[in-house]
Coordinates of C-alpha atoms and ligand atoms in Angstrom, one line a residue:
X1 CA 184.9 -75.0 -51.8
X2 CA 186.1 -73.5 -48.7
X3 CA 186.1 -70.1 -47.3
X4 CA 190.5 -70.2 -46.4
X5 CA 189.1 -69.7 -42.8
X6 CA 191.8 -71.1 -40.9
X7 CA 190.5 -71.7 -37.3
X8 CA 192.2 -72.5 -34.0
X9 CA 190.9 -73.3 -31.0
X10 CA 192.4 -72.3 -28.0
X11 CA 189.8 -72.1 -25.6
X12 CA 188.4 -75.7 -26.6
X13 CA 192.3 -76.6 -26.6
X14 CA 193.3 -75.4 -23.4
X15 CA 190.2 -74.5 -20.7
X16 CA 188.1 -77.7 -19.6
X17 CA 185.3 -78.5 -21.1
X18 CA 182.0 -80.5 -20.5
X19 CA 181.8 -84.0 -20.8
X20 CA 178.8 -84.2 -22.1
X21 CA 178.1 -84.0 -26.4
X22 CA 174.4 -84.1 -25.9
X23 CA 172.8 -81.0 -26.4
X24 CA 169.7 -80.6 -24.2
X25 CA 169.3 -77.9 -21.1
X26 CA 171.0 -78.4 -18.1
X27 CA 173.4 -77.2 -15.6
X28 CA 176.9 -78.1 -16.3
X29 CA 179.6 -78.0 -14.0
X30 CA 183.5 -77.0 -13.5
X31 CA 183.2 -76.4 -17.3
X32 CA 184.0 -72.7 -19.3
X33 CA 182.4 -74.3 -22.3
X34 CA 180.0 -77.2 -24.3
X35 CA 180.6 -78.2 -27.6
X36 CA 177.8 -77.9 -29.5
X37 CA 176.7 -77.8 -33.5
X38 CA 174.7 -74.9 -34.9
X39 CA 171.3 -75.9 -35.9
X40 CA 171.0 -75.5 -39.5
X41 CA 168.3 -73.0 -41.2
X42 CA 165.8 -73.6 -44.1
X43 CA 166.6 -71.0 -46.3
X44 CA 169.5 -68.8 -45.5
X45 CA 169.7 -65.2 -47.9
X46 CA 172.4 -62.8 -46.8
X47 CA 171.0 -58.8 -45.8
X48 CA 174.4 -57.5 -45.2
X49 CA 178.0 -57.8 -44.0
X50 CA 181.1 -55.9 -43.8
X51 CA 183.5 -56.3 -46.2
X52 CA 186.1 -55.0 -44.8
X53 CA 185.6 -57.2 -41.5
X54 CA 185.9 -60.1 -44.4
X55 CA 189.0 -59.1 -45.6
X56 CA 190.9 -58.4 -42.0
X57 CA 189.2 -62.3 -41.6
X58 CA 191.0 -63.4 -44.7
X59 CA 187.8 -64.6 -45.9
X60 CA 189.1 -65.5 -49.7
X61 CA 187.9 -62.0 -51.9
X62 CA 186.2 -64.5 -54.4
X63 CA 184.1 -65.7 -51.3
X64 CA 182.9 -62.9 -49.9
X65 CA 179.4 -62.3 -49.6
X66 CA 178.7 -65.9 -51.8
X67 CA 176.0 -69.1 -50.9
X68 CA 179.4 -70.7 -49.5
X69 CA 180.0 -67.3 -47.3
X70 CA 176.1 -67.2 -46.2
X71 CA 175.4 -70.9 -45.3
X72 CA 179.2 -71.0 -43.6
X73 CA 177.8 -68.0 -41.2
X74 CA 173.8 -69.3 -41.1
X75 CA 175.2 -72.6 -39.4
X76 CA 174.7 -74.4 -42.0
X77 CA 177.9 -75.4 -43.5
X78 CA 181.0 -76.4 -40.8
X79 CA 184.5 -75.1 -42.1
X80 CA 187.2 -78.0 -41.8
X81 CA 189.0 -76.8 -38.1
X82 CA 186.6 -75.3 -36.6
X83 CA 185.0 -76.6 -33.1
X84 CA 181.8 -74.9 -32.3
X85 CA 181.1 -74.5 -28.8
X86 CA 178.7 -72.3 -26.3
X87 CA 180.1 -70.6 -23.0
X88 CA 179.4 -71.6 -19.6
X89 CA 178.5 -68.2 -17.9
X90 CA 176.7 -66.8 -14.8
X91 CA 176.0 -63.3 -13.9
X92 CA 174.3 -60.9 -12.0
X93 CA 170.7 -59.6 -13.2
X94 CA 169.3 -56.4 -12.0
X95 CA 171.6 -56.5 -8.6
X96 CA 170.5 -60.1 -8.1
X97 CA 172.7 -63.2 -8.9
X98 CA 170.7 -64.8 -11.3
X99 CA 173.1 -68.5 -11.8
X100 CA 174.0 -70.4 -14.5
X101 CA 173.1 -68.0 -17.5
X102 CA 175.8 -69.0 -20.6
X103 CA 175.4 -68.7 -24.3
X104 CA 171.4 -69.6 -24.7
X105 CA 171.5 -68.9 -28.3
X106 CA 175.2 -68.1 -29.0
X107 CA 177.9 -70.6 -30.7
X108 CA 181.4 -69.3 -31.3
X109 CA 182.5 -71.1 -34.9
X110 CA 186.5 -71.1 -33.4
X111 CA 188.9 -68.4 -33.7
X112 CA 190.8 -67.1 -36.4
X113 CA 194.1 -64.9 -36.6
X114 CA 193.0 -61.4 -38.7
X115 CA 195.5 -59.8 -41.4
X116 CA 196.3 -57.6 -38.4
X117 CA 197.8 -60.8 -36.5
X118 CA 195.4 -60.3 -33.5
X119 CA 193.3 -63.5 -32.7
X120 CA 189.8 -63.0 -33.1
X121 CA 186.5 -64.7 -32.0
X122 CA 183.8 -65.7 -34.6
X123 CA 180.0 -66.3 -32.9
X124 CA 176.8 -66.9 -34.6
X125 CA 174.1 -65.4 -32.4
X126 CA 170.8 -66.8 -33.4
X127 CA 171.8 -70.4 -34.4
X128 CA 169.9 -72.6 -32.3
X129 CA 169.3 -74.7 -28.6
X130 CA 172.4 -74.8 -26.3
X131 CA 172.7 -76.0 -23.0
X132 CA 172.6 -72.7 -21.6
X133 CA 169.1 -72.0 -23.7
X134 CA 167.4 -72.5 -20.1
X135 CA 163.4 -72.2 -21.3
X136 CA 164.0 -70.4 -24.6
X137 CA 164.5 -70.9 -28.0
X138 CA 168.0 -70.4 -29.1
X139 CA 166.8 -68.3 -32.0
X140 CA 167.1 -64.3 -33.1
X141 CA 164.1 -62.2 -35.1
X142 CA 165.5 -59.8 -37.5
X143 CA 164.4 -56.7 -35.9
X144 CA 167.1 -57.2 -32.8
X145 CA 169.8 -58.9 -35.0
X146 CA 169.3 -55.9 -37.5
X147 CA 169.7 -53.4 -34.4
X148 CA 173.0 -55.5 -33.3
X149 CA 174.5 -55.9 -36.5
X150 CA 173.7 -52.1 -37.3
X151 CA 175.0 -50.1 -33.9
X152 CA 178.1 -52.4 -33.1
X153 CA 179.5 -51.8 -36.4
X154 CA 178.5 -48.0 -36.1
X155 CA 180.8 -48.5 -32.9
X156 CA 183.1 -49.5 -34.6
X157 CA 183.4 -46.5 -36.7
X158 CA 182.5 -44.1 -33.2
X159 CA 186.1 -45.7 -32.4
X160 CA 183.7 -46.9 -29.5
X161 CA 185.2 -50.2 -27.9
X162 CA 183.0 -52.9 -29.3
X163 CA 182.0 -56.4 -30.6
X164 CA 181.5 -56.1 -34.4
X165 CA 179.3 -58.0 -37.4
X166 CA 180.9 -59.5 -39.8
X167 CA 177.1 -60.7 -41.3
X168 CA 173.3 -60.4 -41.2
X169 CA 171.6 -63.4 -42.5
X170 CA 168.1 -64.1 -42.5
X171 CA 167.4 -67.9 -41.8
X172 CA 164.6 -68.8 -44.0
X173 CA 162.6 -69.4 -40.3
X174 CA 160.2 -68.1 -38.3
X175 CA 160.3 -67.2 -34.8
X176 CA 157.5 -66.7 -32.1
X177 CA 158.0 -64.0 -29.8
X178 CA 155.7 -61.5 -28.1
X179 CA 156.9 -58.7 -28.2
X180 CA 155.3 -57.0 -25.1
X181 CA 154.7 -59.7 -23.0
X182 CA 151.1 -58.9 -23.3
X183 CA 150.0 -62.4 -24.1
X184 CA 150.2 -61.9 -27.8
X185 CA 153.2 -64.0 -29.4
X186 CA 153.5 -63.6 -33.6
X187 CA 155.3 -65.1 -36.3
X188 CA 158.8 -62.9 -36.7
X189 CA 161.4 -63.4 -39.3
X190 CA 164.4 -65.2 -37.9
X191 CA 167.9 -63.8 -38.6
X192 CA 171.5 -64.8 -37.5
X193 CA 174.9 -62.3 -36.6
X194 CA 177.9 -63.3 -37.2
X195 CA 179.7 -61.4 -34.2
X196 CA 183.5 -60.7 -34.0
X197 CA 185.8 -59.9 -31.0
X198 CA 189.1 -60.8 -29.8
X199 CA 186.8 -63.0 -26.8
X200 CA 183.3 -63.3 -25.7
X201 CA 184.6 -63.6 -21.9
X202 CA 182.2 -61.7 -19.4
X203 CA 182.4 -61.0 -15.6
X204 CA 179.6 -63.1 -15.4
X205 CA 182.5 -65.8 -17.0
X206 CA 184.6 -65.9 -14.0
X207 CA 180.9 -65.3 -11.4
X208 CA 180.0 -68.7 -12.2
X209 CA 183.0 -70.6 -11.0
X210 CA 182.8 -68.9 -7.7
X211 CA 179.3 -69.3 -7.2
X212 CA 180.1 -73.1 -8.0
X213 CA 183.2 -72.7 -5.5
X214 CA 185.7 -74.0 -8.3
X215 CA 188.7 -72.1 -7.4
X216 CA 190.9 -74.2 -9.7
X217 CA 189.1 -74.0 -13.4
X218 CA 188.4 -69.9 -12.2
X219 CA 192.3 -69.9 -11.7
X220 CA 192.6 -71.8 -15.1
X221 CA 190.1 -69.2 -17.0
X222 CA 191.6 -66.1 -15.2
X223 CA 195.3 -67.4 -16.7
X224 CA 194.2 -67.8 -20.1
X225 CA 192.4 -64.5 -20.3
X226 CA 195.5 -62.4 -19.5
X227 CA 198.1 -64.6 -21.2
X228 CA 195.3 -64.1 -24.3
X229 CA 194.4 -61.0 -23.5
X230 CA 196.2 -59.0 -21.9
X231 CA 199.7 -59.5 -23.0
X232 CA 201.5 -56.8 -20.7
X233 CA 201.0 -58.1 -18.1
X234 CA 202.8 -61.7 -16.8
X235 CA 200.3 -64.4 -16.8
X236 CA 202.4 -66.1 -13.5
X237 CA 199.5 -67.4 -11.0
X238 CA 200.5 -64.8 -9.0
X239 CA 198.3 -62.3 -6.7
X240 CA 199.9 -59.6 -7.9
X241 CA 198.9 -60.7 -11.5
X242 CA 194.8 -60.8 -10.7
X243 CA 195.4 -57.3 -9.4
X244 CA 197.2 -55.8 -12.0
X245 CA 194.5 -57.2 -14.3
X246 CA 191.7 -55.9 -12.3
X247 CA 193.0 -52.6 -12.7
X248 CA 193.5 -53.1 -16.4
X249 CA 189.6 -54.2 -16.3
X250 CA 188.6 -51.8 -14.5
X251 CA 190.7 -48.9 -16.5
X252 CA 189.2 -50.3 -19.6
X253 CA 185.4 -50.3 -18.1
X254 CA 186.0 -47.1 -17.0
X255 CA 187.1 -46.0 -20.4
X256 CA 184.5 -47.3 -22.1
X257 CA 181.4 -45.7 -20.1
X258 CA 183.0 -42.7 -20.7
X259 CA 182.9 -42.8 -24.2
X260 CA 178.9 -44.0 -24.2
X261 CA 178.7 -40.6 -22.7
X262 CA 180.7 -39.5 -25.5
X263 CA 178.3 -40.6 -28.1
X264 CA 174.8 -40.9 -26.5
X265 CA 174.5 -44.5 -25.7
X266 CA 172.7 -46.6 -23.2
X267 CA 173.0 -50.1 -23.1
X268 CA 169.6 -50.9 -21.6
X269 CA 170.6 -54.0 -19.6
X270 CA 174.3 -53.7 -17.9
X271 CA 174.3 -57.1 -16.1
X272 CA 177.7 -58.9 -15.1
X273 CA 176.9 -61.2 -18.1
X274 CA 176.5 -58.4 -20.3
X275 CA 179.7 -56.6 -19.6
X276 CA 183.0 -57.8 -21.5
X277 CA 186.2 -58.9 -19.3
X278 CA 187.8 -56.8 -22.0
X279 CA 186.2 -53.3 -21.9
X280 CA 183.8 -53.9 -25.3
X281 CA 180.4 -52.7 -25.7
X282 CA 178.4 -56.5 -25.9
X283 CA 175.4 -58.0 -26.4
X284 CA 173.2 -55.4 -28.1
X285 CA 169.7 -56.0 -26.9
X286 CA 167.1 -53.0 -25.8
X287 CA 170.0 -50.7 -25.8
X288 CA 169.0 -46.8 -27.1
X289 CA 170.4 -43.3 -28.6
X290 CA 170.1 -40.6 -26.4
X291 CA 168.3 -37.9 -28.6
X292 CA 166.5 -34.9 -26.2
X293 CA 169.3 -35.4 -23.3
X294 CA 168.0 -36.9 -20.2
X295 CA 170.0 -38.6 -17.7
X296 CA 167.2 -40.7 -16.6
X297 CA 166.1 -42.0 -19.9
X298 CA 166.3 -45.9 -20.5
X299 CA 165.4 -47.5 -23.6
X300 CA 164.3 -50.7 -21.9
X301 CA 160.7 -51.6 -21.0
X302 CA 161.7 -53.9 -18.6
X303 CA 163.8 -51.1 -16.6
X304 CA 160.9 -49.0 -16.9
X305 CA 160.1 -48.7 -13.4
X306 CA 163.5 -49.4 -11.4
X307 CA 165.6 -47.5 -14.0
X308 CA 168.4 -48.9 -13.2
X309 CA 170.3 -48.6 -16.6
X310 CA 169.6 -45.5 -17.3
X311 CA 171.8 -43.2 -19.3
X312 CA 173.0 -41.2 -15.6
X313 CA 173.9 -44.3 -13.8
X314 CA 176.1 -45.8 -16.6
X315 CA 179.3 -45.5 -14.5
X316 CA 177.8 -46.0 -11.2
X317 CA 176.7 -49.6 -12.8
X318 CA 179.7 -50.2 -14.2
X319 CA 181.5 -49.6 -10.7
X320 CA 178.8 -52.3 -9.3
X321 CA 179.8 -54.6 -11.4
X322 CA 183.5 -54.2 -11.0
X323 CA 182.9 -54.8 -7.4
X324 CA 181.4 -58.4 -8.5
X325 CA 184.2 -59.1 -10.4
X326 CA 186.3 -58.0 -7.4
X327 CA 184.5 -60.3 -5.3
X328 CA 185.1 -63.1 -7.6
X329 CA 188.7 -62.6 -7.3
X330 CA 189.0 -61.8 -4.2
X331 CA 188.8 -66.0 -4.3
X332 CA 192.5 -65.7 -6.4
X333 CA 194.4 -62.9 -3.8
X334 CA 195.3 -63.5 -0.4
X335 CA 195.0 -59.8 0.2
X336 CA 191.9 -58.2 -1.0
X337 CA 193.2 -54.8 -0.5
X338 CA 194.7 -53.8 -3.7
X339 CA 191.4 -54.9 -5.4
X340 CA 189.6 -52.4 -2.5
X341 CA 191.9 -49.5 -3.4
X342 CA 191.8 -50.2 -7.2
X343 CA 187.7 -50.1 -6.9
X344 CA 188.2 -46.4 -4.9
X345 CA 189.7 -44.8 -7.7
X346 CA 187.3 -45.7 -10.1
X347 CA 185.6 -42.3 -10.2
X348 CA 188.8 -40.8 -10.4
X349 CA 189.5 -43.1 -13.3
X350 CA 186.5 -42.1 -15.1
X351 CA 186.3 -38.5 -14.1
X352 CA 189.7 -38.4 -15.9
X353 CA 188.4 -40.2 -19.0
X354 CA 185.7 -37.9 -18.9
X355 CA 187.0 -34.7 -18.7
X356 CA 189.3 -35.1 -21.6
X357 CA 186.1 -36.2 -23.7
X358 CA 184.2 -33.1 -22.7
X359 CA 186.9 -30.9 -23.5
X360 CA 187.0 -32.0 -26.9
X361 CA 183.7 -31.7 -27.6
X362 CA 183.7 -28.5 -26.7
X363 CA 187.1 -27.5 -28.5
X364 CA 188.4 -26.3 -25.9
X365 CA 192.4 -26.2 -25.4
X366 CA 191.5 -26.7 -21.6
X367 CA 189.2 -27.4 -19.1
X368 CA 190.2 -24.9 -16.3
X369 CA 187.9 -24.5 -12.7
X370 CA 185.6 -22.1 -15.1
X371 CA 185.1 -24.9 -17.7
X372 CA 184.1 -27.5 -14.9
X373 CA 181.0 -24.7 -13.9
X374 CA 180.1 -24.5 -17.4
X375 CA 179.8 -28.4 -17.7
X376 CA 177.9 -28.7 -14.9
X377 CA 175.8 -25.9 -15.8
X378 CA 174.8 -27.2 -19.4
X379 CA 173.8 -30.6 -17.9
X380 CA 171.6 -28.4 -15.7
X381 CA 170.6 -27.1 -18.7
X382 CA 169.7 -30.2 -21.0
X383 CA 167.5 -31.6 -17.8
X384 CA 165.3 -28.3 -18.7
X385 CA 165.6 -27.8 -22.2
X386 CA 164.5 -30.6 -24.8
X387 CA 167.4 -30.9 -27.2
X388 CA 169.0 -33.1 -28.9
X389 CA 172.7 -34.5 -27.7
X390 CA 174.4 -35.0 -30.5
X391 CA 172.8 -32.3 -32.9
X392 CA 173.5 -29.8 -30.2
X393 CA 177.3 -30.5 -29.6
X394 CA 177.8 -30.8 -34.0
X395 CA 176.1 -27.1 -34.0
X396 CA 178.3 -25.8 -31.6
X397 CA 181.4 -25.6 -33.3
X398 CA 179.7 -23.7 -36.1
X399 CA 179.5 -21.2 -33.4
X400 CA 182.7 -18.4 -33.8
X401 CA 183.8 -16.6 -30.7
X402 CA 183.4 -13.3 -31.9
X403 CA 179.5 -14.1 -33.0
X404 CA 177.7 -10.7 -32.6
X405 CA 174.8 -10.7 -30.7
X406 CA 173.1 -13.4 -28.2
X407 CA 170.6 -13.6 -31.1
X408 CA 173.0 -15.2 -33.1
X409 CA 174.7 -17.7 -30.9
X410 CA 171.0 -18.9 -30.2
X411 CA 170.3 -19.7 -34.1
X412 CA 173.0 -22.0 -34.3
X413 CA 172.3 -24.6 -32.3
X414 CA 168.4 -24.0 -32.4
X415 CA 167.7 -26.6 -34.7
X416 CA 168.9 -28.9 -32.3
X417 CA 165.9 -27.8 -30.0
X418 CA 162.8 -30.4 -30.3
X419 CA 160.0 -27.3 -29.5
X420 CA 161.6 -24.4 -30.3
X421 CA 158.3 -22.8 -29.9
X422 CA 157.9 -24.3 -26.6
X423 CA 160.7 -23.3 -24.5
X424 CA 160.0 -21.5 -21.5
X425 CA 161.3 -17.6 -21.3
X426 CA 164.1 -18.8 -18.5
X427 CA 165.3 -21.6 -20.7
X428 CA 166.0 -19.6 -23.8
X429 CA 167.7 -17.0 -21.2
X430 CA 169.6 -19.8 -19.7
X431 CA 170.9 -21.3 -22.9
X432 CA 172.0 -17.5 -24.2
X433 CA 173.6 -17.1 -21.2
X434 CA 175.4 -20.4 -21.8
X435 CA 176.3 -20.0 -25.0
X436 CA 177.7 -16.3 -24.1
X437 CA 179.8 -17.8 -21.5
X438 CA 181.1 -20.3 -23.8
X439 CA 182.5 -17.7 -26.1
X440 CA 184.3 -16.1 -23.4
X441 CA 186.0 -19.1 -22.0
X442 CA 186.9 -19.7 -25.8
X443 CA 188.5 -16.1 -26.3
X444 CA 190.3 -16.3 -22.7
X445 CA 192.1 -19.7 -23.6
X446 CA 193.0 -18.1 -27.0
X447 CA 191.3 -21.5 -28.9
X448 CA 192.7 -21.1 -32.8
X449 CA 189.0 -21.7 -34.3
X450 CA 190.2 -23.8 -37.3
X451 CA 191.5 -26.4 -34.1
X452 CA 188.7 -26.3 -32.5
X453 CA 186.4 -26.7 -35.4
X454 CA 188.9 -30.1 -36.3
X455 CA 189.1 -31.4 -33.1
X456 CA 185.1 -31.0 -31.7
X457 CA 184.0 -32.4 -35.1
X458 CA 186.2 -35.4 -34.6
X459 CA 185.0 -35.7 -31.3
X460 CA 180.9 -35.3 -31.7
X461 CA 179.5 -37.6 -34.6
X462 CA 176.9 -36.3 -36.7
X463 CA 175.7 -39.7 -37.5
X464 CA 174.3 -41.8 -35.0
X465 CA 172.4 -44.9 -35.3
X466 CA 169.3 -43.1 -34.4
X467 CA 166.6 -45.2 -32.5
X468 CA 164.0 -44.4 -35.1
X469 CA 166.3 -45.1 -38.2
X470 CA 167.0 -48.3 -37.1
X471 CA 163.4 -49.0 -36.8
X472 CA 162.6 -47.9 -40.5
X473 CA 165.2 -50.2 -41.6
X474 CA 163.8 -53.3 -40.1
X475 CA 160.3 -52.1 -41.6
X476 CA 162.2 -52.1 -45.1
X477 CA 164.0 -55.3 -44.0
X478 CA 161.0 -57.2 -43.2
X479 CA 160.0 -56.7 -46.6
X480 CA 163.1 -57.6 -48.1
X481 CA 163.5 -54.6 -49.2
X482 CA 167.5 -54.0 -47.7
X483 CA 168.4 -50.3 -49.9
X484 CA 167.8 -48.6 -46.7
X485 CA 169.9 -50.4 -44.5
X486 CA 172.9 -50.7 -46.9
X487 CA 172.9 -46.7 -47.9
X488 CA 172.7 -46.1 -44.0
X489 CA 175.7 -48.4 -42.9
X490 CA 177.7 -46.7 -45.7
X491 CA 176.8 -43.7 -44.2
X492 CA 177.8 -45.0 -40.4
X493 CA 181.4 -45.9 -41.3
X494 CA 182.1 -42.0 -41.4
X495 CA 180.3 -40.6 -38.5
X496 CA 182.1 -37.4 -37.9
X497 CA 182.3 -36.5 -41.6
X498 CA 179.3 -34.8 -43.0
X499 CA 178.2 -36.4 -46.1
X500 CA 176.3 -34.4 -48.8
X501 CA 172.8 -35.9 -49.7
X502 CA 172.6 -37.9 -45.9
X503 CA 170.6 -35.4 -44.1
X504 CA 168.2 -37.5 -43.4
X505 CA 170.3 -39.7 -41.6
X506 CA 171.3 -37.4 -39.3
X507 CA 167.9 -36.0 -38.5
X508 CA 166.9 -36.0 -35.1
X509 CA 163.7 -37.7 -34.1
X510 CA 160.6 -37.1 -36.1
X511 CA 157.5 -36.5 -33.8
X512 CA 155.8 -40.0 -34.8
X513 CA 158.8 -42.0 -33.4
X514 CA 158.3 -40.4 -30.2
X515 CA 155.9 -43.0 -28.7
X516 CA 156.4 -45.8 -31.2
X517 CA 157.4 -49.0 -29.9
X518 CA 161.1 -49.6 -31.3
X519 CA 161.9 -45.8 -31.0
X520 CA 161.5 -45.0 -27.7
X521 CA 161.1 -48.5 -25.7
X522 CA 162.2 -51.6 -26.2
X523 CA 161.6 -55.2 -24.8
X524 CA 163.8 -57.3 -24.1
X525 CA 162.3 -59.7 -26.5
X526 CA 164.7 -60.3 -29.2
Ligands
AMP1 P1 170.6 -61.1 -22.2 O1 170.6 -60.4 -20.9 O2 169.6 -60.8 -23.1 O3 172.0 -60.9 -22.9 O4 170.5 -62.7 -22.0 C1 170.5 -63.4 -20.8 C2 170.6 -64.8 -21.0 O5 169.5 -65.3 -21.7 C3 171.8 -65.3 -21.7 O6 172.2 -66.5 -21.1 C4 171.3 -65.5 -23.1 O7 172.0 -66.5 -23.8 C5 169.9 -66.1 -22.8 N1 168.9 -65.9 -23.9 C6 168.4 -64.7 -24.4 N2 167.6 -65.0 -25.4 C7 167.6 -66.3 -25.6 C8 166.9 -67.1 -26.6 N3 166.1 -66.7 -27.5 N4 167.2 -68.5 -26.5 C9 168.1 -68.9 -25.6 N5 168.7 -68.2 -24.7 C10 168.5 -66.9 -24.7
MG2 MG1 173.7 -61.4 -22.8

């Protein structure tokens, strides 16, 4: 009994590959990949998966969600086609190249063409040693795969660019890990993702063969991503083609931080090898929701002190990294201009993603010179104020331009303050005087309030995967207790639509989670 997955393999099929079928740690060279066998799990039990991820999968309906779907996507049973491998990868860490990194703990099953006839990528991340595992495990603990599985589905449904989940399955295994690098490693639960996306390519993909000075496989690589990939543009060898795909890579990039500012997201750890060739949010580790709006608020302990990744400097790191990847091909171009003036208009790129996103969620028809102060002033405003992002911007469109008094434009987006008792006498001026200003630029560009209403509401989700209600449902989780979870992720497919009897998953942060580890900070440790 099968699952009807029917897999091809093009990137086994047409990228070299490394000689070598042993699987032990090394460095492998002129290679993009290893083939490699999951390493089965004792006692595999489904938590979750998406059904309708299943379905665009052509997973057979009878299948889905059954002991042939779970040990299939726990490793433990191959599907007839399929040619597991792991990815040779390098990247940048924290501004430093860091070498040979590649997929420690990742094994893509093969790809499969969706119901929608795009091609798409199926990885279990969790599934055991790789050559790339370097001095780790090749193993996930439920807590992070829970957190993975959760937020890049609730991406999905953002309309966020994103890797998705097709499963969470808990191995049966246990896993060491300490948690705080403080010297004291416990027994976790072990859990496996099943992650989907059209590839799994990094900049940190194409890094590696220039570190290792292999012009030819990065040539070979580079060609199969945009014939793959990027199909408007002509996959020819040609100069012109690397630069036309820069631009496309850097558009997308550009795009996408501009919609984490959107919704509130940080990733926590933007290395080259944590940043897709194809504009995706990827590889879900100590990433964070921002909830009282701070530009220099990381979620991840390791960052603590550089903060590096921090919500602010999103774009900035993005643009970094683009000039990495610029570097890399500047290997594949005679002329490295075009990839110079491509990188300059970046911020122009992204101001002009930007801008558009701000307008909407402020409803406003458009954002004239006036509209650019009053941006810039309520950023001024959130550094001084604690409030919360994405209640803030949901309250604001119950706000009606023709609302009476100061008074009352101040009660409706108060419950989006986190000490309404505490805010200082200049703040609460500051934020009426805001708020007052808002309504005027509102009744000058003659904003129809049913419009606005439609279009900040699509545009500013009410449901977020919160930091802290991710962490009560790996509490329930580790329990085995998964109603939590499964009533929240029904909730998380409509983000933007308020759903009657779901308050409490769109509550900001209780006081508790403020300093609790999980809500606040994260390690890397995953
Ligand atoms: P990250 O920055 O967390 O995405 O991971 C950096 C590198 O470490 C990648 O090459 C991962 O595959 C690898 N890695 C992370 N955790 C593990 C693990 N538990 N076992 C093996 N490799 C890992
Ligand atoms: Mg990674």
């Amino acid at each position: 009994m099968d699952l009807d997955l029917k897999f091809q393999n093009p990137f086994v099929d047409q990228l070299p590959g490394d000689g070598e079928s042993r699987n032990f740690v090394r460095l492998v060279s002129d290679s993009c990949y290893s083939l490699v066998e999951p390493t089965a799990t004792s006692k595999p039990s489904l938590i979750s998966y998406s059904q309708e991820l299943a379905e665009l999968l052509g997973v057979s309906p009878e299948r889905i969600g059954t002991e042939t779907f779970t040990e299939v996507f726990a490793g433990n049973r191959r599907v007839s086609g399929s040619t597991p491998y792991a990815m040779c990868y390098g990247g940048h860490q924290f501004g430093h190249w860091a070498g040979q990194l590649g997929d420690g703990r990742a094994i893509t099953l093969g790809e499969i063409e969706g119901k929608d006839g795009l091609s798409y990528a199926l990885q279990l991340k969790g599934s055991g040693l790789t050559p790339y595992s370097r001095t780790a495990d090749g193993l996930a603990v439920l807590r992070s795969s829970l957190r993975e599985f959760v937020c890049s589905e609730a991406m999905h449904y953002l309309r966020v660019p994103t890797t998705r989940a097709l499963s969470l399955i808990r191995t049966g295994d246990q896993v060491v890990r300490d948690m705080f690098y403080d010297g004291n490693p416990k027994l976790e639960t072990g859990a496996i993702v099943c992650r989907v996306a059209p590839t799994f390519l990094r900049f940190g993909s194409f890094e590696i063969f220039a570190a290792q000075r292999n012009i030819e496989v990065l040539k070979q690589l580079a060609d199969f991503t945009i014939r793959t990939q990027f199909p408007s543009i002509k996959a020819d060898g040609s100069p012109d083609s690397y630069c036309q795909w820069f631009r496309e890579v850097l558009d997308r990039t550009a795009y996408l931080m501009a919609e984490w500012w959107r919704v509130g997201f940080v990733h926590g750890v933007m290395n080259t090898d944590n940043m897709s060739i194809t504009g995706l949010t990827i590889d879900y580790g100590p990433y964070g929701w921002l909830e009282d709006f701070d530009l220099g608020w990381t979620p991840n302990t390791t960052d603590a002190q550089t903060k590096r990744y921090t919500f602010g400097k999103q774009p900035q790191i993005a643009k970094w990294n683009l000039l990495q990847l610029a570097n890399v091909l500047c290997l594949l171009v005679n002329e490295p201009r075009p990839l110079q003036e491509a990188l300059d208009e970046y911020d122009q790129v992204f101001e002009t993603y930007y801008s558009e996103e701000i307008r909407c969620k402020l409803g406003l028809p458009e954002l004239r010179d006036d509209d650019t102060r009053l941006v810039q002033e309520l950023y001024s405003l959130f550094e001084v104020i604690e409030i919360d992002m994405t209640l803030f911007f949901r309250f604001l469109a119950n706000i009606t331009s023709d609302s009476s008094s100061d008074q009352d434009l101040l009660q409706a987006v108060q419950p989006a303050l986190y000490n309404p008792d505490e805010i200082s006498r200049e703040g609460r001026a500051r934020l009426e005087n805001w708020l007052t200003t808002y309504t005027t630029s509102l009744r000058k560009q003659h904003q129809d309030p049913e419009v606005r209403v439609k279009l900040m509401n699509n545009n500013n989700p009410l449901y977020v995967p919160r930091n802290y209600l991710a962490q009560l449902a790996i509490d329930d989780a580790d329990t085995g207790d998964y109603a939590f979870l499964s009533q929240w992720m029904e909730v998380l497919k409509n983000p933007y639509q308020e759903q009657p009897g779901m308050e409490k998953f769109a509550a900001k942060r209780p006081d508790w989670a403020r300093t609790r580890a999980g809500c606040s900070m994260l390690s890397c440790s995953s």
